[in-house]
Amino acid sequence: MKSKIESSFLKLKSYCEAESFAGWDPYDGLNSKIFNALPFKHWDLARLAWIQGFKRSPINFRKLLLVPKEHNAKGIGLFLSGYCNLYDLALEGETDFGTKEDLLSKINELANLLDELKNKNFSGACWGYNFPWQARRLFLFPKDTPTVVATTFCVEALFKAYEITKNKDFKNLALSAANFVMNDLNRTPHHSGFLFSYSPYKGNNTVYNASLLGAKTLSLCYKYSKKKIYKQTALKAIKAACDSQEKDGSWVYGLLPVQSWKDSFHTGYNLDAISVYKQCTGDHQFEENIKKGFDYYIQNFFEKEGVPKYYNNKTYPIDIHCPGQLFVTLSKLNKFKNNKVLADSVLNWSIQNMQSPKGFFYYQFKKLISSKISYMRWSNAFMFNAMSTYLKENHTLDV
C-alpha cells in the first residue's frame, strides 16, 4: 500500500512539474479566444451556458476553442504548501520526493510566483482566478478578481514558506493580506457576528466556508503579528458560523435558498478554519463545534471501501476535492492517527478510480460517464497538497 501511494504521488509530481504547474480549470471557459471574438460575450445567459458547457462536458474542447493553459494563484498556493510538506519530510531523512536543496528551490520559485500573481489594486495582497466567472445570473467577476478563498490558500502557503526559508518578504506578503480581509471584503451581519463576503464586489456574501476562510487568514496573521484586532475580527466571523451550525454538527453551504445543500469538502474547509483559529489564538471555546462538525463529517461523507461522497444525502458526482480534503482535515484536527484506516481506504479508492496512468487526477467520478479532464488547480494542485499531507502524517506514524 505504501509503495503504491508513493508511486502514485511521484507520477502526479512528475506530471505537474512537466506542465510547469500551468493548466486548465473547470471554470475557465470564458478565456476562450473564440468566445471573446463573439458578441455573445456581453450576454449573461450566454456566458453562463458557455462556462457550464465546459464544466459539465466529459470531452475537453479547450484546445479547439483556444483556451490557454495558465497559472492559477490558488493552485500555485496549493503546490507551495505541498512542497513545504515534502521539505519537512526531507528534513526527517525522507528524500524519495526530492532533496532539501531541490525542494527549497521549488519553494522559492513558487512563493515568488505568488508575489507576481497578486492583485495590486486593493488594500493588501490578494489573489483571484485567472478567468472571468459568471455565477448563475447573480454576478460576473472579472478575471483576477480577488477572492477570500484563493487569498487564504496563498497566505497559508506563504507562511509555511517563511517558516522554511526565513525570507521575511514571504511573511510580509502574507501579512499584508490581512488589510485586504479587513478593509475590502463586505460584511453581512449574522447572529452574534457577521459573514465575510467572497470577494470585494457584490454577490456571494452569504457563504459560510468563504467567511470562515477570511477568519482563517486573520487568525494566521494574528499568529505572526499579534495584532489583537485580527483576533477580535476573526472571532466575530467564527461566532456567526458556529451559531449557524445545526444540532447534528452540519452546515449548509450558505444563507440563500439555492445554497441549502451540505457537501463534503466545504464542511472540511469549515472545520479547518475553526481549528486554525483555535491553534493561532489559544481560544478553545469552539471545541464542541469542532467535535460535532467532525463527527458529522466522518459519519456522513464516506462510505464503506473508501468511497467519498459529495453530498450528505447522495454520493455522485464524486469530486476530487471530496477525498483530497479528508487528509488535510484529519491533519489540521490532529485526527489522522485515529482515522488512518479510513484515510488509507479513501486514498486507495481515489488512486484506483480517479488517477490517470499519466499521473494527473480526474475532475469527477460519476455513475455513467466521468469527467477525466486534467484540471491543474482543481484536481492536481489539490491532490498534490492532499497527498503530501498524507505522506507527512504517515511518516510521523512510522517514526
CSV table of C-alpha atoms in Angstrom, one decimal:
chain,number,residue,atom,x,y,z
A,1,MET,CA,0.0,0.0,0.0
A,2,LYS,CA,2.8,2.4,1.0
A,3,SER,CA,4.8,1.8,-2.2
A,4,LYS,CA,1.6,2.2,-4.3
A,5,ILE,CA,0.8,5.6,-2.8
A,6,GLU,CA,4.3,6.8,-3.1
A,7,SER,CA,4.4,5.7,-6.8
A,8,SER,CA,1.1,7.4,-7.4
A,9,PHE,CA,2.3,10.7,-5.9
A,10,LEU,CA,5.6,10.6,-7.8
A,11,LYS,CA,3.6,10.3,-11.0
A,12,LEU,CA,1.5,13.2,-10.1
A,13,LYS,CA,4.6,15.3,-9.1
A,14,SER,CA,6.3,14.5,-12.4
A,15,TYR,CA,3.2,15.4,-14.4
A,16,CYS,CA,2.7,18.8,-12.7
A,17,GLU,CA,6.4,19.7,-12.9
A,18,ALA,CA,6.4,18.8,-16.6
A,19,GLU,CA,3.5,21.1,-17.1
A,20,SER,CA,5.2,23.9,-15.1
A,21,PHE,CA,2.2,24.0,-12.8
A,22,ALA,CA,0.0,25.6,-15.5
A,23,GLY,CA,-3.1,24.1,-16.9
A,24,TRP,CA,-6.9,24.3,-17.5
A,25,ASP,CA,-9.7,24.8,-15.0
A,26,PRO,CA,-13.3,23.7,-14.8
A,27,TYR,CA,-14.4,27.3,-14.9
A,28,ASP,CA,-12.1,28.8,-17.5
A,29,GLY,CA,-14.4,28.7,-20.5
A,30,LEU,CA,-14.6,32.5,-20.8
A,31,ASN,CA,-10.9,32.5,-21.5
A,32,SER,CA,-11.7,31.1,-24.9
A,33,LYS,CA,-10.4,33.4,-27.7
A,34,ILE,CA,-13.2,32.1,-29.9
A,35,PHE,CA,-15.9,33.2,-27.4
A,36,ASN,CA,-14.3,36.5,-26.8
A,37,ALA,CA,-14.4,37.3,-30.5
A,38,LEU,CA,-18.2,36.8,-30.5
A,39,PRO,CA,-20.9,39.3,-29.5
A,40,PHE,CA,-22.4,36.7,-27.1
A,41,LYS,CA,-19.7,37.6,-24.5
A,42,HIS,CA,-21.9,40.5,-23.5
A,43,TRP,CA,-24.9,38.4,-22.6
A,44,ASP,CA,-25.1,36.9,-19.1
A,45,LEU,CA,-27.1,33.8,-20.2
A,46,ALA,CA,-24.6,33.0,-23.0
A,47,ARG,CA,-21.6,33.4,-20.6
A,48,LEU,CA,-23.3,31.1,-18.1
A,49,ALA,CA,-24.2,28.5,-20.6
A,50,TRP,CA,-20.6,28.6,-22.1
A,51,ILE,CA,-19.0,28.1,-18.7
A,52,GLN,CA,-21.4,25.3,-17.7
A,53,GLY,CA,-20.9,23.6,-21.0
A,54,PHE,CA,-17.1,23.5,-20.5
A,55,LYS,CA,-17.5,22.4,-16.9
A,56,ARG,CA,-20.0,19.7,-17.5
A,57,SER,CA,-18.7,18.2,-20.7
A,58,PRO,CA,-16.7,15.0,-20.3
A,59,ILE,CA,-15.0,16.0,-23.6
A,60,ASN,CA,-12.3,18.7,-23.4
A,61,PHE,CA,-12.9,21.3,-26.1
A,62,ARG,CA,-10.4,23.8,-24.7
A,63,LYS,CA,-7.7,23.3,-27.3
A,64,LEU,CA,-10.2,23.5,-30.2
A,65,LEU,CA,-11.7,26.7,-28.7
A,66,LEU,CA,-8.4,28.3,-27.9
A,67,VAL,CA,-8.4,28.3,-24.1
A,68,PRO,CA,-4.8,28.7,-23.0
A,69,LYS,CA,-3.1,26.8,-20.1
A,70,GLU,CA,-2.3,29.3,-17.4
A,71,HIS,CA,-1.1,29.6,-13.8
A,72,ASN,CA,-3.9,29.8,-11.2
A,73,ALA,CA,-2.9,31.6,-7.9
A,74,LYS,CA,-4.8,29.2,-5.7
A,75,GLY,CA,-3.3,26.2,-7.5
A,76,ILE,CA,0.2,27.7,-7.0
A,77,GLY,CA,-0.6,28.2,-3.3
A,78,LEU,CA,-1.6,24.5,-3.0
A,79,PHE,CA,1.6,23.4,-4.8
A,80,LEU,CA,3.7,25.6,-2.5
A,81,SER,CA,2.0,24.1,0.6
A,82,GLY,CA,2.7,20.6,-0.8
A,83,TYR,CA,6.4,21.3,-1.4
A,84,CYS,CA,6.7,22.6,2.1
A,85,ASN,CA,5.3,19.3,3.3
A,86,LEU,CA,7.9,17.5,1.2
A,87,TYR,CA,10.7,19.7,2.6
A,88,ASP,CA,9.6,18.7,6.1
A,89,LEU,CA,9.8,15.1,5.1
A,90,ALA,CA,13.3,15.6,3.6
A,91,LEU,CA,14.4,17.1,7.0
A,92,GLU,CA,13.4,13.8,8.5
A,93,GLY,CA,15.5,11.9,6.1
A,94,GLU,CA,12.7,11.0,3.6
A,95,THR,CA,14.2,12.2,0.3
A,96,ASP,CA,12.3,10.0,-2.1
A,97,PHE,CA,10.3,13.1,-3.2
A,98,GLY,CA,13.3,15.4,-3.6
A,99,THR,CA,16.5,16.6,-1.8
A,100,LYS,CA,16.3,19.5,0.6
A,101,GLU,CA,18.1,21.6,-2.0
A,102,ASP,CA,15.7,20.8,-4.8
A,103,LEU,CA,12.7,21.2,-2.7
A,104,LEU,CA,13.9,24.6,-1.3
A,105,SER,CA,14.4,25.7,-4.9
A,106,LYS,CA,10.8,24.9,-5.8
A,107,ILE,CA,9.5,26.6,-2.6
A,108,ASN,CA,11.3,29.8,-3.5
A,109,GLU,CA,10.2,29.6,-7.1
A,110,LEU,CA,6.5,29.1,-6.2
A,111,ALA,CA,6.5,31.7,-3.5
A,112,ASN,CA,8.0,34.3,-5.9
A,113,LEU,CA,5.4,33.3,-8.5
A,114,LEU,CA,2.6,34.1,-6.0
A,115,ASP,CA,4.2,37.5,-5.5
A,116,GLU,CA,4.0,38.0,-9.3
A,117,LEU,CA,0.4,36.8,-9.4
A,118,LYS,CA,-1.0,39.0,-6.6
A,119,ASN,CA,-3.7,41.6,-7.4
A,120,LYS,CA,-2.2,45.1,-6.5
A,121,ASN,CA,-5.5,47.1,-6.7
A,122,PHE,CA,-6.7,46.6,-3.1
A,123,SER,CA,-5.7,47.4,0.4
A,124,GLY,CA,-3.3,44.4,0.7
A,125,ALA,CA,-2.0,41.4,-1.1
A,126,CYS,CA,-4.8,39.3,-2.5
A,127,TRP,CA,-5.3,36.7,-5.2
A,128,GLY,CA,-8.1,35.6,-7.6
A,129,TYR,CA,-8.7,33.3,-10.5
A,130,ASN,CA,-7.2,33.6,-14.0
A,131,PHE,CA,-10.6,33.7,-15.7
A,132,PRO,CA,-13.8,35.7,-15.5
A,133,TRP,CA,-16.5,33.9,-13.5
A,134,GLN,CA,-20.3,34.1,-14.1
A,135,ALA,CA,-22.2,32.6,-11.1
A,136,ARG,CA,-25.8,32.0,-12.2
A,137,ARG,CA,-27.2,35.4,-13.2
A,138,LEU,CA,-26.3,36.9,-9.9
A,139,PHE,CA,-23.0,38.5,-10.8
A,140,LEU,CA,-19.9,38.4,-13.0
A,141,PHE,CA,-16.4,38.5,-11.5
A,142,PRO,CA,-13.8,39.8,-14.0
A,143,LYS,CA,-10.6,37.9,-14.5
A,144,ASP,CA,-8.2,38.2,-11.5
A,145,THR,CA,-11.0,39.4,-9.1
A,146,PRO,CA,-9.5,38.6,-5.7
A,147,THR,CA,-11.5,36.1,-3.6
A,148,VAL,CA,-11.1,35.3,0.1
A,149,VAL,CA,-10.8,31.6,-0.8
A,150,ALA,CA,-7.8,32.0,-3.2
A,151,THR,CA,-6.2,34.5,-0.9
A,152,THR,CA,-6.4,32.3,2.2
A,153,PHE,CA,-4.8,29.3,0.4
A,154,CYS,CA,-2.0,31.6,-0.8
A,155,VAL,CA,-1.5,33.2,2.7
A,156,GLU,CA,-1.2,29.8,4.4
A,157,ALA,CA,1.3,28.6,1.9
A,158,LEU,CA,3.4,31.8,2.2
A,159,PHE,CA,3.6,31.5,5.9
A,160,LYS,CA,4.8,27.9,5.5
A,161,ALA,CA,7.4,29.0,3.0
A,162,TYR,CA,8.6,31.7,5.5
A,163,GLU,CA,9.0,29.1,8.3
A,164,ILE,CA,11.3,27.1,6.0
A,165,THR,CA,13.2,29.9,4.2
A,166,LYS,CA,13.1,32.6,6.9
A,167,ASN,CA,12.6,35.0,4.0
A,168,LYS,CA,10.7,38.0,5.6
A,169,ASP,CA,9.4,39.0,2.2
A,170,PHE,CA,7.2,36.0,2.2
A,171,LYS,CA,5.9,36.7,5.7
A,172,ASN,CA,5.3,40.4,4.9
A,173,LEU,CA,3.4,39.5,1.7
A,174,ALA,CA,1.2,37.1,3.6
A,175,LEU,CA,0.6,39.6,6.5
A,176,SER,CA,-0.5,42.3,4.1
A,177,ALA,CA,-3.4,40.1,3.1
A,178,ALA,CA,-5.0,41.0,6.5
A,179,ASN,CA,-5.6,44.5,5.1
A,180,PHE,CA,-7.5,43.0,2.2
A,181,VAL,CA,-9.7,41.0,4.5
A,182,MET,CA,-10.2,43.8,7.0
A,183,ASN,CA,-10.8,46.7,4.5
A,184,ASP,CA,-12.0,45.3,1.2
A,185,LEU,CA,-14.4,42.4,2.0
A,186,ASN,CA,-18.0,43.2,2.7
A,187,ARG,CA,-19.6,42.0,6.0
A,188,THR,CA,-23.1,40.7,6.4
A,189,PRO,CA,-24.4,40.8,10.0
A,190,HIS,CA,-25.4,37.3,11.1
A,191,HIS,CA,-26.4,36.0,14.5
A,192,SER,CA,-23.8,37.3,17.0
A,193,GLY,CA,-21.2,38.2,14.3
A,194,PHE,CA,-21.0,38.6,10.6
A,195,LEU,CA,-20.1,36.8,7.4
A,196,PHE,CA,-17.2,38.0,5.2
A,197,SER,CA,-18.0,38.2,1.5
A,198,TYR,CA,-16.4,36.0,-1.1
A,199,SER,CA,-14.9,39.0,-2.9
A,200,PRO,CA,-14.9,42.8,-2.6
A,201,TYR,CA,-17.7,43.0,-5.2
A,202,LYS,CA,-21.4,42.5,-4.6
A,203,GLY,CA,-22.5,38.9,-4.9
A,204,ASN,CA,-21.7,35.7,-2.9
A,205,ASN,CA,-21.9,37.5,0.5
A,206,THR,CA,-23.7,34.6,2.2
A,207,VAL,CA,-21.2,31.6,2.1
A,208,TYR,CA,-20.1,30.1,5.4
A,209,ASN,CA,-16.8,28.5,4.2
A,210,ALA,CA,-15.7,31.7,2.5
A,211,SER,CA,-16.4,33.7,5.6
A,212,LEU,CA,-14.5,31.2,7.8
A,213,LEU,CA,-11.6,31.3,5.4
A,214,GLY,CA,-11.4,35.1,5.9
A,215,ALA,CA,-11.3,34.3,9.7
A,216,LYS,CA,-8.5,31.8,9.0
A,217,THR,CA,-6.4,34.4,7.2
A,218,LEU,CA,-6.8,36.8,10.1
A,219,SER,CA,-6.0,34.1,12.6
A,220,LEU,CA,-2.8,33.2,10.8
A,221,CYS,CA,-1.9,36.9,10.5
A,222,TYR,CA,-2.6,37.3,14.3
A,223,LYS,CA,-0.1,34.5,15.0
A,224,TYR,CA,2.6,36.3,13.1
A,225,SER,CA,1.8,39.9,14.1
A,226,LYS,CA,0.0,39.7,17.4
A,227,LYS,CA,-2.4,42.4,16.3
A,228,LYS,CA,-5.4,42.0,18.6
A,229,ILE,CA,-7.8,43.5,16.0
A,230,TYR,CA,-7.2,40.4,13.8
A,231,LYS,CA,-8.2,38.0,16.5
A,232,GLN,CA,-11.2,40.1,17.5
A,233,THR,CA,-12.5,40.3,14.0
A,234,ALA,CA,-11.9,36.6,13.2
A,235,LEU,CA,-13.8,35.8,16.4
A,236,LYS,CA,-16.9,37.5,15.1
A,237,ALA,CA,-16.8,35.5,11.9
A,238,ILE,CA,-16.2,32.3,13.8
A,239,LYS,CA,-19.1,33.0,16.1
A,240,ALA,CA,-21.5,33.7,13.2
A,241,ALA,CA,-20.7,30.4,11.6
A,242,CYS,CA,-20.8,28.4,14.8
A,243,ASP,CA,-24.1,30.0,15.8
A,244,SER,CA,-25.4,28.7,12.4
A,245,GLN,CA,-24.2,25.1,12.9
A,246,GLU,CA,-27.1,22.7,13.1
A,247,LYS,CA,-27.6,20.4,16.1
A,248,ASP,CA,-26.2,17.4,14.3
A,249,GLY,CA,-23.0,19.3,13.6
A,250,SER,CA,-23.6,20.1,9.9
A,251,TRP,CA,-23.6,23.4,8.0
A,252,VAL,CA,-25.5,24.3,4.8
A,253,TYR,CA,-23.3,25.9,2.2
A,254,GLY,CA,-24.9,29.4,2.6
A,255,LEU,CA,-27.8,31.5,3.6
A,256,LEU,CA,-29.7,31.7,0.3
A,257,PRO,CA,-32.3,29.1,-0.6
A,258,VAL,CA,-30.2,28.0,-3.6
A,259,GLN,CA,-27.3,27.4,-1.1
A,260,SER,CA,-29.0,25.0,1.2
A,261,TRP,CA,-27.0,21.8,0.3
A,262,LYS,CA,-24.5,20.2,2.6
A,263,ASP,CA,-21.3,18.9,1.0
A,264,SER,CA,-18.1,17.2,2.0
A,265,PHE,CA,-15.1,19.4,1.2
A,266,HIS,CA,-16.7,22.7,2.2
A,267,THR,CA,-17.5,21.1,5.6
A,268,GLY,CA,-13.8,20.2,5.7
A,269,TYR,CA,-12.9,23.9,5.0
A,270,ASN,CA,-15.1,25.0,7.9
A,271,LEU,CA,-13.5,22.6,10.4
A,272,ASP,CA,-10.0,23.5,9.1
A,273,ALA,CA,-10.7,27.3,9.6
A,274,ILE,CA,-12.1,27.0,13.1
A,275,SER,CA,-9.3,24.7,14.1
A,276,VAL,CA,-6.7,27.1,12.8
A,277,TYR,CA,-8.4,29.9,14.7
A,278,LYS,CA,-8.1,27.9,17.9
A,279,GLN,CA,-4.4,27.0,17.3
A,280,CYS,CA,-3.4,30.5,16.4
A,281,THR,CA,-5.2,32.4,19.2
A,282,GLY,CA,-5.4,29.9,22.0
A,283,ASP,CA,-9.2,30.4,22.2
A,284,HIS,CA,-10.8,27.0,22.9
A,285,GLN,CA,-14.4,28.0,23.2
A,286,PHE,CA,-15.4,26.3,19.9
A,287,GLU,CA,-14.1,22.8,20.8
A,288,GLU,CA,-17.6,21.4,20.9
A,289,ASN,CA,-18.4,22.9,17.5
A,290,ILE,CA,-15.3,21.2,16.0
A,291,LYS,CA,-16.1,17.9,17.7
A,292,LYS,CA,-19.7,17.9,16.4
A,293,GLY,CA,-18.7,19.0,13.0
A,294,PHE,CA,-16.0,16.4,12.7
A,295,ASP,CA,-18.3,13.6,13.8
A,296,TYR,CA,-20.9,14.7,11.2
A,297,TYR,CA,-18.2,14.9,8.5
A,298,ILE,CA,-16.7,11.5,9.1
A,299,GLN,CA,-20.1,9.8,9.5
A,300,ASN,CA,-21.9,11.3,6.6
A,301,PHE,CA,-19.4,11.8,3.7
A,302,PHE,CA,-17.6,8.5,3.5
A,303,GLU,CA,-18.9,5.1,2.5
A,304,LYS,CA,-17.6,1.6,3.0
A,305,GLU,CA,-14.5,0.6,1.0
A,306,GLY,CA,-13.3,4.3,1.0
A,307,VAL,CA,-15.9,5.8,-1.4
A,308,PRO,CA,-16.0,9.6,-0.7
A,309,LYS,CA,-19.5,11.1,-1.0
A,310,TYR,CA,-20.1,14.6,-2.4
A,311,TYR,CA,-23.3,15.4,-0.5
A,312,ASN,CA,-24.6,14.2,2.8
A,313,ASN,CA,-27.6,12.5,1.2
A,314,LYS,CA,-26.2,11.3,-2.1
A,315,THR,CA,-22.8,10.1,-3.5
A,316,TYR,CA,-22.5,11.3,-7.0
A,317,PRO,CA,-20.8,13.1,-8.6
A,318,ILE,CA,-17.7,12.4,-6.6
A,319,ASP,CA,-15.5,15.4,-6.9
A,320,ILE,CA,-11.7,15.0,-6.4
A,321,HIS,CA,-12.0,17.6,-3.6
A,322,CYS,CA,-14.0,15.1,-1.6
A,323,PRO,CA,-11.2,12.6,-1.0
A,324,GLY,CA,-8.5,15.2,-1.1
A,325,GLN,CA,-9.8,17.4,1.7
A,326,LEU,CA,-10.1,14.4,4.1
A,327,PHE,CA,-6.3,14.2,4.6
A,328,VAL,CA,-5.9,17.9,5.3
A,329,THR,CA,-8.9,18.0,7.7
A,330,LEU,CA,-7.5,14.9,9.6
A,331,SER,CA,-4.1,16.6,9.8
A,332,LYS,CA,-5.4,20.0,11.0
A,333,LEU,CA,-7.6,18.5,13.6
A,334,ASN,CA,-4.9,16.0,14.8
A,335,LYS,CA,-7.2,13.1,13.9
A,336,PHE,CA,-5.0,11.3,11.4
A,337,LYS,CA,-3.8,8.5,13.7
A,338,ASN,CA,-7.2,7.6,14.9
A,339,ASN,CA,-8.7,7.6,11.3
A,340,LYS,CA,-5.8,6.1,9.4
A,341,VAL,CA,-7.8,3.1,8.2
A,342,LEU,CA,-10.3,5.4,6.6
A,343,ALA,CA,-7.6,7.6,5.2
A,344,ASP,CA,-5.9,4.6,3.6
A,345,SER,CA,-9.1,3.2,2.1
A,346,VAL,CA,-10.1,6.6,0.7
A,347,LEU,CA,-6.7,7.3,-0.9
A,348,ASN,CA,-6.6,3.8,-2.3
A,349,TRP,CA,-10.0,4.2,-3.8
A,350,SER,CA,-9.0,7.6,-5.3
A,351,ILE,CA,-5.9,6.3,-6.9
A,352,GLN,CA,-7.7,3.3,-8.4
A,353,ASN,CA,-10.7,5.3,-9.7
A,354,MET,CA,-9.6,8.9,-10.2
A,355,GLN,CA,-6.0,8.9,-11.4
A,356,SER,CA,-4.9,8.7,-15.0
A,357,PRO,CA,-1.9,6.4,-16.0
A,358,LYS,CA,-0.3,9.7,-16.9
A,359,GLY,CA,-0.3,10.8,-13.3
A,360,PHE,CA,-2.9,13.5,-13.2
A,361,PHE,CA,-6.2,13.1,-11.3
A,362,TYR,CA,-9.7,13.3,-12.8
A,363,TYR,CA,-12.2,16.0,-12.0
A,364,GLN,CA,-15.3,14.0,-11.2
A,365,PHE,CA,-16.2,10.4,-10.9
A,366,LYS,CA,-19.8,9.6,-12.0
A,367,LYS,CA,-22.1,6.6,-12.3
A,368,LEU,CA,-22.1,6.7,-16.0
A,369,ILE,CA,-19.6,9.0,-17.8
A,370,SER,CA,-16.9,10.5,-15.6
A,371,SER,CA,-15.1,13.7,-16.4
A,372,LYS,CA,-11.4,12.7,-16.9
A,373,ILE,CA,-10.1,16.1,-17.9
A,374,SER,CA,-6.9,17.2,-16.2
A,375,TYR,CA,-7.5,20.4,-14.3
A,376,MET,CA,-4.4,21.9,-12.7
A,377,ARG,CA,-5.9,23.9,-9.8
A,378,TRP,CA,-9.0,21.9,-9.1
A,379,SER,CA,-7.6,18.4,-9.3
A,380,ASN,CA,-3.9,18.2,-9.5
A,381,ALA,CA,-2.8,21.0,-7.1
A,382,PHE,CA,-5.5,20.0,-4.7
A,383,MET,CA,-4.3,16.3,-4.6
A,384,PHE,CA,-0.7,17.3,-4.6
A,385,ASN,CA,-1.2,19.2,-1.3
A,386,ALA,CA,-3.5,16.5,0.0
A,387,MET,CA,-1.2,13.5,-0.8
A,388,SER,CA,1.8,15.3,0.5
A,389,THR,CA,-0.1,15.9,3.8
A,390,TYR,CA,-1.0,12.2,3.9
A,391,LEU,CA,2.7,11.3,3.3
A,392,LYS,CA,3.9,13.6,6.0
A,393,GLU,CA,1.3,12.3,8.6
A,394,ASN,CA,2.0,8.7,7.6
A,395,HIS,CA,5.8,9.2,8.0
A,396,THR,CA,5.2,10.7,11.5
A,397,LEU,CA,3.3,7.4,12.5
A,398,ASP,CA,6.2,5.3,11.1
A,399,VAL,CA,8.9,7.1,13.0
